[in-house]
Coordinates of C-alpha atoms in Angstrom, one line a residue:
Chain A
X74 CA -9.0 20.4 17.6
X75 CA -9.8 19.9 14.1
X76 CA -9.5 23.9 13.4
X77 CA -5.9 23.6 14.7
X78 CA -5.0 20.9 12.5
X79 CA -5.9 22.5 9.7
X80 CA -4.0 25.6 10.9
X81 CA -0.5 23.5 11.6
X82 CA -1.2 22.3 8.2
X83 CA -1.7 26.1 6.8
X84 CA 1.7 26.8 8.2
X85 CA 3.5 23.9 7.8
X86 CA 6.9 25.8 7.2
X87 CA 6.7 27.6 10.5
X88 CA 5.9 24.4 12.3
X89 CA 9.5 23.2 10.1
X90 CA 11.0 25.7 11.2
X91 CA 10.3 25.8 15.2
X92 CA 10.8 21.7 14.9
X93 CA 13.9 22.1 13.6
X94 CA 14.8 25.0 16.7
X95 CA 13.3 22.5 19.3
X96 CA 15.4 19.3 18.0
X97 CA 18.7 21.1 18.3
X98 CA 17.8 22.6 21.7
X99 CA 17.0 18.6 22.7
X100 CA 20.2 17.7 21.5
X101 CA 22.0 19.9 23.5
X102 CA 20.5 19.0 26.7
X103 CA 21.3 15.2 25.7
X104 CA 24.3 15.5 28.2
X105 CA 21.6 16.9 31.0
X106 CA 18.9 14.0 30.3
X107 CA 21.5 11.5 30.3
X108 CA 22.8 12.6 33.4
X109 CA 19.5 12.6 35.3
X110 CA 18.3 9.6 33.3
X111 CA 16.1 9.4 30.1
X112 CA 13.6 7.1 32.4
X113 CA 13.4 9.8 34.8
X114 CA 12.9 12.8 32.2
X115 CA 10.7 10.4 30.1
X116 CA 7.2 10.6 31.7
X117 CA 7.8 14.8 32.8
X118 CA 9.0 15.5 28.9
X119 CA 5.7 12.7 27.7
X120 CA 3.7 14.7 29.4
X121 CA 4.5 18.3 27.9
X122 CA 4.8 16.7 24.4
X123 CA 1.3 15.5 24.7
X124 CA -0.3 18.5 25.8
X125 CA 1.6 21.0 23.1
X126 CA 0.8 18.2 20.3
X127 CA -2.4 16.8 21.1
X128 CA -3.2 20.7 20.4
X129 CA -1.9 21.8 17.7
X130 CA -2.0 18.4 16.1
X131 CA -4.3 16.4 17.7
X132 CA -1.2 14.1 18.5
X133 CA -2.3 10.6 19.5
X134 CA 1.5 9.9 21.2
X135 CA 2.0 7.0 18.7
X136 CA 5.5 7.6 20.1
X137 CA 7.1 7.7 16.6
X138 CA 6.4 11.0 15.7
X139 CA 6.4 11.4 11.8
X140 CA 4.8 14.8 11.5
X141 CA 7.5 16.2 9.9
X142 CA 7.3 13.9 6.6
X143 CA 3.7 14.2 6.5
X144 CA 3.3 18.4 6.1
X145 CA 2.5 18.8 9.8
X146 CA -0.9 16.1 9.7
X147 CA -1.4 13.5 12.0
X148 CA -1.5 10.7 10.1
X149 CA -2.4 9.0 13.4
X150 CA -5.6 10.3 12.9
X151 CA -6.4 8.9 9.7
X152 CA -9.3 6.4 11.1
X153 CA -7.6 3.4 9.0
X154 CA -4.1 5.3 10.5
X155 CA -2.4 5.1 7.1
X156 CA 1.5 6.2 7.3
X157 CA 1.9 6.0 3.6
X158 CA -0.9 8.3 1.8
X159 CA -4.4 8.0 1.3
X160 CA -6.5 5.2 1.0
X161 CA -8.5 5.3 -1.7
X162 CA -11.7 5.5 -0.3
X163 CA -11.6 9.9 -0.6
X164 CA -14.5 11.8 -0.9
X165 CA -15.4 14.2 -3.5
X166 CA -13.8 17.2 -1.9
X167 CA -11.3 15.5 -0.8
X168 CA -12.9 14.6 2.8
X169 CA -12.7 11.4 4.8
X170 CA -14.2 7.9 3.7
X171 CA -15.0 6.7 7.5
X172 CA -15.8 10.9 8.8
X173 CA -17.4 12.5 5.7
X174 CA -16.7 15.5 8.1
X175 CA -13.4 15.4 8.1
X176 CA -10.7 16.2 5.7
X177 CA -8.6 13.7 4.3
X178 CA -5.6 13.5 6.8
X179 CA -3.4 12.8 3.9
X180 CA -5.2 15.4 1.2
X181 CA -3.8 17.8 4.0
X182 CA -0.3 16.0 4.3
X183 CA 0.2 16.4 0.7
X184 CA -0.8 19.9 0.8
X185 CA 1.3 21.2 4.2
X186 CA 4.0 19.7 2.6
X187 CA 4.4 21.4 -0.5
X188 CA 4.8 24.3 2.4
X189 CA 7.9 22.4 3.5
X190 CA 11.6 22.7 2.7
X191 CA 11.6 19.0 3.8
X192 CA 8.6 18.5 1.6
X193 CA 9.9 15.5 -0.6
X194 CA 9.9 13.2 2.7
X195 CA 6.4 12.2 1.9
X196 CA 7.8 10.0 -0.4
X197 CA 9.8 8.1 1.8
X198 CA 8.1 4.9 2.7
X199 CA 7.5 4.8 6.1
X200 CA 7.3 1.1 8.4
X201 CA 4.5 0.1 10.3
X202 CA 3.5 1.5 13.9
X203 CA 5.1 -0.1 16.4
X204 CA 2.9 -0.1 19.1
X205 CA 4.5 -1.0 22.2
X206 CA 6.0 2.7 21.8
X207 CA 2.4 4.0 22.4
X208 CA 2.3 7.1 25.0
X209 CA 6.0 7.3 25.3
X210 CA 8.0 10.5 24.2
X211 CA 9.1 10.4 20.1
X212 CA 10.8 14.2 21.1
X213 CA 13.0 12.3 23.6
X214 CA 13.7 8.8 21.1
X215 CA 14.6 11.0 18.5
X216 CA 16.8 13.7 20.0
X217 CA 18.9 10.7 21.9
X218 CA 19.2 9.0 19.1
X219 CA 20.7 12.1 16.7
X220 CA 22.7 12.8 19.6
X221 CA 24.2 9.2 19.9
X222 CA 24.7 9.1 16.2
X223 CA 26.9 12.7 16.1
X224 CA 29.2 11.0 19.2
X225 CA 29.6 8.0 16.8
X226 CA 30.2 9.9 13.8
X227 CA 32.9 11.3 15.9
X228 CA 34.4 8.2 17.0
X229 CA 34.0 7.0 13.2
X230 CA 36.5 9.7 12.4
X231 CA 38.7 8.8 15.3
X232 CA 38.8 5.0 14.8
X233 CA 39.4 5.4 11.3
X234 CA 42.7 7.5 11.8
X235 CA 43.7 5.0 14.6
X236 CA 43.6 2.2 11.8
X237 CA 45.0 4.2 9.0
X238 CA 48.0 4.8 11.2
X239 CA 48.6 1.3 13.1
X240 CA 52.3 1.8 13.5
X241 CA 52.4 5.4 15.1
X242 CA 49.4 4.4 17.4
X243 CA 51.1 1.6 18.5
X244 CA 54.1 3.7 19.4
X245 CA 52.5 6.8 20.5
X246 CA 48.7 6.1 20.8
X247 CA 48.3 10.0 22.1
X248 CA 48.4 10.7 18.3
X249 CA 45.5 8.5 17.1
X250 CA 43.5 8.0 20.6
X251 CA 41.1 5.7 21.2
X252 CA 39.9 6.6 24.6
X253 CA 37.5 9.0 25.4
X254 CA 38.3 12.6 24.8
X255 CA 37.6 16.0 26.8
X256 CA 34.2 16.9 25.8
X257 CA 36.1 20.1 24.2
X258 CA 37.6 17.5 21.8
X259 CA 34.5 15.8 20.3
X260 CA 32.4 16.4 18.0
X261 CA 33.2 20.2 16.9
X262 CA 30.0 20.9 14.5
X263 CA 27.9 20.0 17.7
X264 CA 29.1 22.4 19.9
X265 CA 28.2 25.0 18.0
Chain B
X1456 CA -0.4 -44.0 3.6
X1457 CA 3.2 -42.7 4.7
X1458 CA 3.9 -38.7 5.4
X1459 CA 6.0 -39.3 1.8
X1460 CA 3.4 -40.2 -0.3
X1461 CA 1.1 -37.3 0.4
X1462 CA 4.4 -35.0 -0.2
X1463 CA 5.0 -36.7 -3.5
X1464 CA 1.8 -35.8 -4.8
X1465 CA 1.9 -32.6 -4.1
X1466 CA 3.4 -30.1 -6.7
X1467 CA 6.9 -29.6 -5.8
X1468 CA 7.7 -26.0 -4.6
X1469 CA 9.7 -24.4 -7.6
X1470 CA 12.3 -21.6 -8.0
X1471 CA 10.7 -19.1 -10.9
X1472 CA 12.0 -19.0 -14.0
X1473 CA 15.0 -16.2 -14.5
X1474 CA 13.9 -12.6 -14.8
X1475 CA 10.8 -13.5 -12.9
X1476 CA 10.0 -13.0 -9.2
X1477 CA 7.1 -15.5 -9.8
X1478 CA 6.7 -17.5 -12.8
X1479 CA 2.9 -16.7 -12.4
X1480 CA 0.8 -17.2 -15.4
X1481 CA 0.0 -13.5 -14.5
X1482 CA 3.7 -12.0 -14.5
X1483 CA 4.9 -14.0 -17.8
X1484 CA 1.8 -12.6 -19.4
X1485 CA 3.1 -9.1 -18.6
X1486 CA 6.7 -9.9 -19.0
X1487 CA 5.9 -10.8 -22.3
X1488 CA 4.4 -7.6 -23.5
X1489 CA 1.1 -9.1 -23.5
X1490 CA -2.1 -7.4 -23.0
X1491 CA -3.0 -9.0 -19.6
X1492 CA -6.8 -9.7 -18.5
X1493 CA -7.8 -10.5 -14.8
X1494 CA -11.2 -10.6 -13.3
X1495 CA -12.7 -10.7 -10.0
X1496 CA -14.7 -13.4 -8.2
X1497 CA -17.3 -13.2 -6.4
X1498 CA -16.7 -15.5 -3.1
X1499 CA -19.6 -17.8 -1.9
X1500 CA -21.5 -17.4 1.0
X1501 CA -21.1 -21.3 1.7
X1502 CA -18.2 -23.9 3.0
X1503 CA -18.9 -26.0 -0.5
X1504 CA -15.5 -25.8 -2.9
X1505 CA -18.5 -26.4 -5.7
X1506 CA -19.4 -23.3 -5.6
X1507 CA -15.7 -21.7 -5.9
X1508 CA -15.6 -23.5 -9.2
X1509 CA -18.6 -22.6 -9.8
X1510 CA -18.2 -18.5 -9.6
X1511 CA -14.8 -19.3 -11.2
X1512 CA -15.9 -21.3 -14.6
X1513 CA -17.3 -17.9 -16.4
X1514 CA -14.0 -16.1 -15.4
X1515 CA -11.3 -18.6 -16.1
X1516 CA -12.0 -19.0 -19.8
X1517 CA -10.8 -15.2 -20.7
X1518 CA -8.5 -14.5 -17.5
X1519 CA -5.0 -14.8 -16.6
X1520 CA -5.6 -14.7 -12.9
X1521 CA -8.3 -14.3 -10.9
X1522 CA -8.9 -12.3 -8.2
X1523 CA -10.4 -14.2 -4.9
X1524 CA -11.3 -10.6 -3.1
X1525 CA -10.8 -10.6 1.1
X1526 CA -13.8 -9.4 2.4
X1527 CA -14.6 -6.3 0.3
X1528 CA -16.6 -3.6 1.6
X1529 CA -16.1 -5.3 4.6
X1530 CA -19.1 -7.6 4.3
X1531 CA -18.2 -11.2 5.2
X1532 CA -17.7 -13.6 2.9
X1533 CA -15.5 -17.0 2.1
X1534 CA -11.6 -16.2 3.0
X1535 CA -9.5 -15.1 -0.5
X1536 CA -6.9 -17.9 0.7
X1537 CA -9.0 -20.5 0.8
X1538 CA -10.4 -19.4 -2.5
X1539 CA -7.1 -19.1 -3.4
X1540 CA -6.0 -22.3 -2.3
X1541 CA -8.7 -24.4 -4.3
X1542 CA -8.5 -23.0 -7.5
X1543 CA -4.8 -22.8 -7.6
X1544 CA -4.5 -26.7 -6.5
X1545 CA -7.0 -27.1 -9.7
X1546 CA -4.8 -24.9 -12.5
X1547 CA -6.2 -21.8 -12.2
X1548 CA -4.1 -18.7 -11.9
X1549 CA -5.3 -16.5 -8.7
X1550 CA -4.1 -13.5 -7.0
X1551 CA -4.7 -13.7 -3.3
X1552 CA -6.1 -10.6 -1.6
X1553 CA -5.0 -9.0 1.6
X1554 CA -6.9 -6.2 3.1
X1555 CA -5.4 -4.5 6.0
X1556 CA -8.5 -4.1 7.7
X1557 CA -9.0 -7.8 9.3
X1558 CA -5.3 -9.1 10.0
X1559 CA -2.6 -8.0 12.1
X1560 CA 1.3 -8.4 10.8
X1561 CA 1.6 -11.7 12.6
X1562 CA -1.3 -13.2 10.7
X1563 CA -0.5 -11.9 7.3
X1564 CA 2.7 -13.3 7.2
X1565 CA 1.7 -16.5 8.6
X1566 CA -0.8 -16.7 5.3
X1567 CA 1.4 -15.3 3.0
X1568 CA 3.6 -18.5 3.7
X1569 CA 0.5 -20.7 3.9
X1570 CA -0.5 -18.9 0.4
X1571 CA 2.7 -19.5 -1.3
X1572 CA 2.9 -23.4 -0.2
X1573 CA -0.7 -23.6 -1.6
X1574 CA 1.0 -22.3 -5.3
X1575 CA -0.8 -19.1 -4.6
X1576 CA 1.9 -16.7 -6.8
X1577 CA 0.5 -13.4 -7.2
X1578 CA -0.5 -11.0 -4.2
X1579 CA -2.6 -8.0 -4.1
X1580 CA -1.8 -5.5 -1.1
X1581 CA -5.0 -3.4 -0.1
X1582 CA -5.6 -1.0 2.5
X1583 CA -9.3 -2.5 2.7
X1584 CA -12.9 0.0 2.8
X1585 CA -13.9 0.9 6.8
X1586 CA -15.6 -1.4 8.8
X1587 CA -18.5 1.0 9.0
X1588 CA -19.9 0.1 5.7
X1589 CA -19.5 -4.0 6.0
X1590 CA -22.1 -6.2 7.1
X1591 CA -20.5 -5.9 10.7
X1592 CA -20.0 -2.4 11.6
X1593 CA -18.9 -3.5 15.0
X1594 CA -16.0 -5.3 14.5
X1595 CA -12.6 -4.0 15.5
X1596 CA -10.8 -2.3 12.7
X1597 CA -7.1 -4.0 12.4
X1598 CA -5.1 -1.9 10.3
X1599 CA -1.6 -2.8 11.8
X1600 CA -0.2 -2.4 8.1
X1601 CA -1.4 -0.4 5.8
X1602 CA -0.8 -1.1 1.8
X1603 CA 2.6 0.2 1.5
X1604 CA 3.7 -1.3 4.3
X1605 CA 2.5 -4.7 3.5
X1606 CA 3.7 -4.7 0.1
X1607 CA 7.6 -3.7 1.4
X1608 CA 6.8 -6.5 4.2
X1609 CA 6.5 -9.3 1.6
X1610 CA 8.9 -8.5 -0.7
X1611 CA 11.6 -8.6 2.4
X1612 CA 10.5 -11.7 3.5
X1613 CA 11.0 -12.4 -0.9
X1614 CA 13.8 -10.8 -1.9
X1615 CA 15.1 -10.8 1.9
X1616 CA 14.4 -14.1 3.4
X1617 CA 13.2 -13.1 6.4
X1618 CA 11.1 -11.5 8.6
X1619 CA 9.8 -8.6 9.6
X1620 CA 11.3 -9.5 13.3
X1621 CA 14.2 -10.6 11.1
X1622 CA 14.4 -14.6 11.6
X1623 CA 15.1 -16.6 8.7
X1624 CA 12.6 -18.4 6.4
X1625 CA 14.7 -20.9 5.0
X1626 CA 12.0 -21.1 2.0
X1627 CA 11.3 -17.5 0.9
X1628 CA 7.6 -17.0 -0.8
X1629 CA 7.8 -16.6 -4.5
X1630 CA 5.5 -13.9 -4.7
X1631 CA 4.6 -11.5 -7.8
X1632 CA 3.6 -8.0 -6.0
X1633 CA 0.2 -6.2 -6.6
X1634 CA -1.0 -2.9 -5.2
X1635 CA -4.7 -1.0 -5.8
X1636 CA -4.5 2.6 -6.9
X1637 CA -7.8 4.8 -7.1
X1638 CA -7.2 7.4 -10.5
X1639 CA -10.4 8.7 -10.4
X1640 CA -10.6 10.4 -6.5
X1641 CA -8.7 12.8 -4.7
X1642 CA -6.4 14.0 -4.1
X1643 CA -6.0 13.7 -8.7
X1644 CA -2.8 15.5 -8.5
X1645 CA -1.2 13.5 -5.9
X1646 CA -2.6 10.2 -6.9
X1647 CA 0.5 9.4 -9.4
X1648 CA 3.0 10.3 -6.4
X1649 CA 1.3 7.9 -4.5
X1650 CA 1.7 5.5 -7.3
X1651 CA 5.5 5.7 -7.3
X1652 CA 5.8 5.3 -3.2
X1653 CA 3.8 1.9 -4.2
X1654 CA 6.7 1.0 -6.6
X1655 CA 9.1 2.0 -4.5
X1656 CA 7.6 0.2 -1.5
X1657 CA 7.8 -3.3 -4.1
X1658 CA 4.3 -2.9 -6.1
X1659 CA 5.4 -5.1 -9.3
X1660 CA 1.3 -4.6 -10.9
X1661 CA -0.9 -2.4 -10.2
X1662 CA -4.7 -3.1 -10.2
X1663 CA -6.9 0.5 -10.3
X1664 CA -10.2 1.2 -9.2
X1665 CA -13.4 1.6 -11.6
X1666 CA -12.4 3.9 -14.5
X1667 CA -15.4 5.8 -15.9
X1668 CA -14.2 9.1 -16.2
X1669 CA -11.2 8.5 -19.2
X1670 CA -10.4 11.8 -19.5
X1671 CA -9.5 11.8 -15.5
X1672 CA -7.7 8.6 -16.4
X1673 CA -5.6 10.0 -19.2
X1674 CA -4.2 12.8 -16.9
X1675 CA -3.4 10.6 -14.4
X1676 CA -1.4 8.1 -17.3
X1677 CA 0.4 11.3 -18.9
X1678 CA 1.2 12.0 -14.8
X1679 CA 2.5 8.5 -14.8
X1680 CA 4.4 8.2 -17.9
X1681 CA 6.1 11.5 -16.9
X1682 CA 7.4 9.9 -13.4
X1683 CA 9.0 7.1 -15.3
X1684 CA 6.5 4.6 -13.8
X1685 CA 5.2 2.7 -16.6
X1686 CA 8.3 1.3 -17.4
X1687 CA 8.7 0.0 -13.2
X1688 CA 4.9 -1.3 -13.2
X1689 CA 2.2 -2.8 -14.9
X1690 CA -0.8 -0.9 -14.7
X1691 CA -4.1 -3.0 -15.0
X1692 CA -7.2 -0.7 -15.5
X1693 CA -10.2 -1.5 -13.7
X1694 CA -13.4 -2.0 -15.3
X1695 CA -17.2 -3.1 -15.2
X1696 CA -20.4 -3.4 -16.8
X1697 CA -23.5 -1.3 -14.9
X1698 CA -26.6 -3.0 -14.3
X1699 CA -28.7 -0.5 -14.6
X1700 CA -28.4 3.5 -13.2
X1701 CA -30.2 2.6 -9.9
X1702 CA -27.3 0.4 -9.2
X1703 CA -24.7 3.2 -10.4
X1704 CA -26.2 5.6 -8.4
X1705 CA -26.4 3.1 -5.3
X1706 CA -22.7 2.2 -5.5
X1707 CA -21.4 5.8 -6.4
X1708 CA -22.7 6.6 -3.1
X1709 CA -22.4 3.7 -0.7
X1710 CA -19.3 2.1 -1.8
X1711 CA -16.3 3.9 -1.1
X1712 CA -13.7 5.2 -4.0
X1713 CA -16.3 5.1 -6.8
X1714 CA -16.6 8.0 -9.1
X1715 CA -18.9 7.9 -12.3
X1716 CA -19.5 10.9 -14.1
X1717 CA -23.1 11.6 -14.5
X1718 CA -23.1 11.5 -18.2
X1719 CA -22.6 7.5 -18.1
X1720 CA -25.1 7.4 -15.7
X1721 CA -27.6 9.3 -18.6
X1722 CA -26.7 7.0 -21.1
X1723 CA -27.2 3.8 -19.1
X1724 CA -30.4 5.5 -17.7
X1725 CA -31.5 6.4 -21.6
X1726 CA -31.2 3.4 -23.2
X1727 CA -33.8 0.7 -24.3
X1728 CA -31.8 -2.0 -22.4
X1729 CA -29.8 -0.3 -19.8
X1730 CA -28.0 -3.7 -18.9
X1731 CA -27.5 -4.5 -22.6
X1732 CA -25.7 -0.8 -22.7
X1733 CA -23.7 -1.1 -19.0
X1734 CA -22.1 -3.9 -20.9
X1735 CA -21.3 -1.8 -24.7
X1736 CA -20.2 1.0 -22.2
X1737 CA -17.7 -1.8 -20.3
X1738 CA -16.3 -2.8 -23.6
X1739 CA -15.8 0.8 -25.5
X1740 CA -14.3 1.6 -22.0
X1741 CA -11.6 -0.8 -22.5
X1742 CA -11.4 -0.6 -26.0
X1743 CA -10.3 3.2 -24.7
X1744 CA -8.3 2.4 -22.5
X1745 CA -6.0 -0.1 -24.1
X1746 CA -5.1 2.5 -26.4
X1747 CA -3.6 4.4 -23.8
X1748 CA 0.4 4.2 -23.6
X1749 CA 1.4 3.2 -20.6
X1750 CA -1.7 0.6 -19.8
X1751 CA -0.6 -3.2 -19.7
X1752 CA -3.5 -4.5 -18.6
X1753 CA -7.6 -4.4 -18.0
X1754 CA -9.3 -5.8 -14.6
X1755 CA -12.8 -6.6 -15.1
X1756 CA -15.4 -6.3 -11.8
X1757 CA -18.4 -7.1 -12.9
X1758 CA -20.0 -7.9 -9.6
X1759 CA -23.3 -10.2 -9.9
X1760 CA -22.9 -9.9 -13.9
X1761 CA -19.9 -12.3 -14.2
X1762 CA -21.7 -14.5 -16.6
X1763 CA -21.0 -11.5 -18.7
X1764 CA -17.0 -11.5 -18.3
X1765 CA -16.2 -13.6 -21.2
X1766 CA -18.3 -12.1 -23.5
X1767 CA -16.8 -8.2 -22.6
X1768 CA -13.6 -9.1 -23.1
X1769 CA -14.1 -11.3 -26.2
X1770 CA -16.3 -8.4 -27.9
X1771 CA -13.6 -6.1 -26.8
X1772 CA -11.1 -7.9 -28.9
X1773 CA -8.0 -7.5 -26.6
X1774 CA -7.3 -11.4 -26.4
X1775 CA -7.9 -11.3 -30.4
X1776 CA -5.1 -8.4 -30.5
X1777 CA -3.1 -10.9 -28.6
X1778 CA -2.8 -13.0 -31.5
X1779 CA -2.5 -16.5 -29.2
X1780 CA -6.9 -15.6 -28.7
X1781 CA -6.2 -17.6 -25.5
X1782 CA -7.5 -18.4 -22.4
X1783 CA -7.0 -20.2 -19.0
X1784 CA -9.1 -22.9 -21.0
X1785 CA -7.4 -23.9 -23.8
X1786 CA -3.7 -23.0 -23.2
X1787 CA -4.2 -25.8 -20.9
X1788 CA -5.5 -24.6 -17.0
X1789 CA -3.1 -27.7 -15.6
X1790 CA -0.2 -25.1 -15.5
X1791 CA -0.1 -23.6 -12.3
X1792 CA 0.1 -20.0 -11.7

């Protein structure tokens, strides 16, 4: 809905906050999703995502959401689906070249970005859309990747210690363990 | 004739000189700090190479590179890559324009290699106008890339020697990378930021849309200098002669991204000879624009007024000020660029 979209951009700061909370919940749920199987939760989560984001942002389910880098203005609503800023055809008053009744998605995006703490992310150069991800849940993908990265950073620290003290490790592996550790010992900042 | 004979008669694929990415004539002129001139060629609706050379003739005398448009305004004409291949082989400097509207990433990356093999050394990465304004509004708009992901892709092909898939390219394309910018349309305050993003994506030169509003362009350039971009990218300001007030009004309301202030249109309208006044105005614009710090050249887009390009550039005095008073013709256009 066009008006909801304008609302989302005006309140980009609030949506940024909500998104950050949602992301930590999704990351916390990673073990649950992993146990059920990510492919089995994919469809229900994608359905929820499609409904919520469709209502708020006119989401097109590209599957690789960049809303937090685009001032909460979905770039897939640009008729040229530009992911990196406005084209040169923006009309006076900031209206779209192709759909003159609509505010340019990227004029809104820069506006929204100024209301966000992480607004400078709009300056990052975004890669082209991977069309094979269309229709899939980007919430799941993001939280899954971030959870994996958190795990890896924990692993990196452990293997670094193990490598730095190879003799000790050879004689007493428990001082620099590489074997899986109990959940309470893994990534203390992830526990919170 | 054996295959070897053919390969021998073709120009060798040479490495660019030190400090250059392509060694094209345009790149050399710009890196030497000289005021560069480029011009847009009106592509023929014909399959005859002679029509291409005829269209290029009035431009080649005064410019460092000729832009071959890629179905500009979404109207179908001879392809940019075809024109560039012909002109490059004949010794002209060319700028291969790629619009993201018509081709996907597979086609574009292949075309970049093909163009480079034909000797094309400059490329201008464009988003492209929507299909709706063109002669075939029922066409499917592609927009697989946008201009920035296109820039980054060609830079990756050139500098890292790989396709976007990661597959290796044995001889990478040597391309001087260009992009467009439109300082005179909204969002004005973000246009310089967008330019910064294009430079990050890989742009080495910029050709702007038509500048008829010098104060707006000056404000844009001031911000560009503040962002430190004037030292990182060569900016060529877009100019063009207006044929009449009616043509100007038509362009303003029908061609996307064109801003012409009313005062400019009135000036042409009130003149006894509108076409002559349009030319005069263009010359004055060039003279004003070249005084703005950070402007590295001009890009003349004289749609259907190509015959005036040579006079406009000569009368503006930008080449004389360059000291060498030269052109493609006088420096010997046998030089590939």
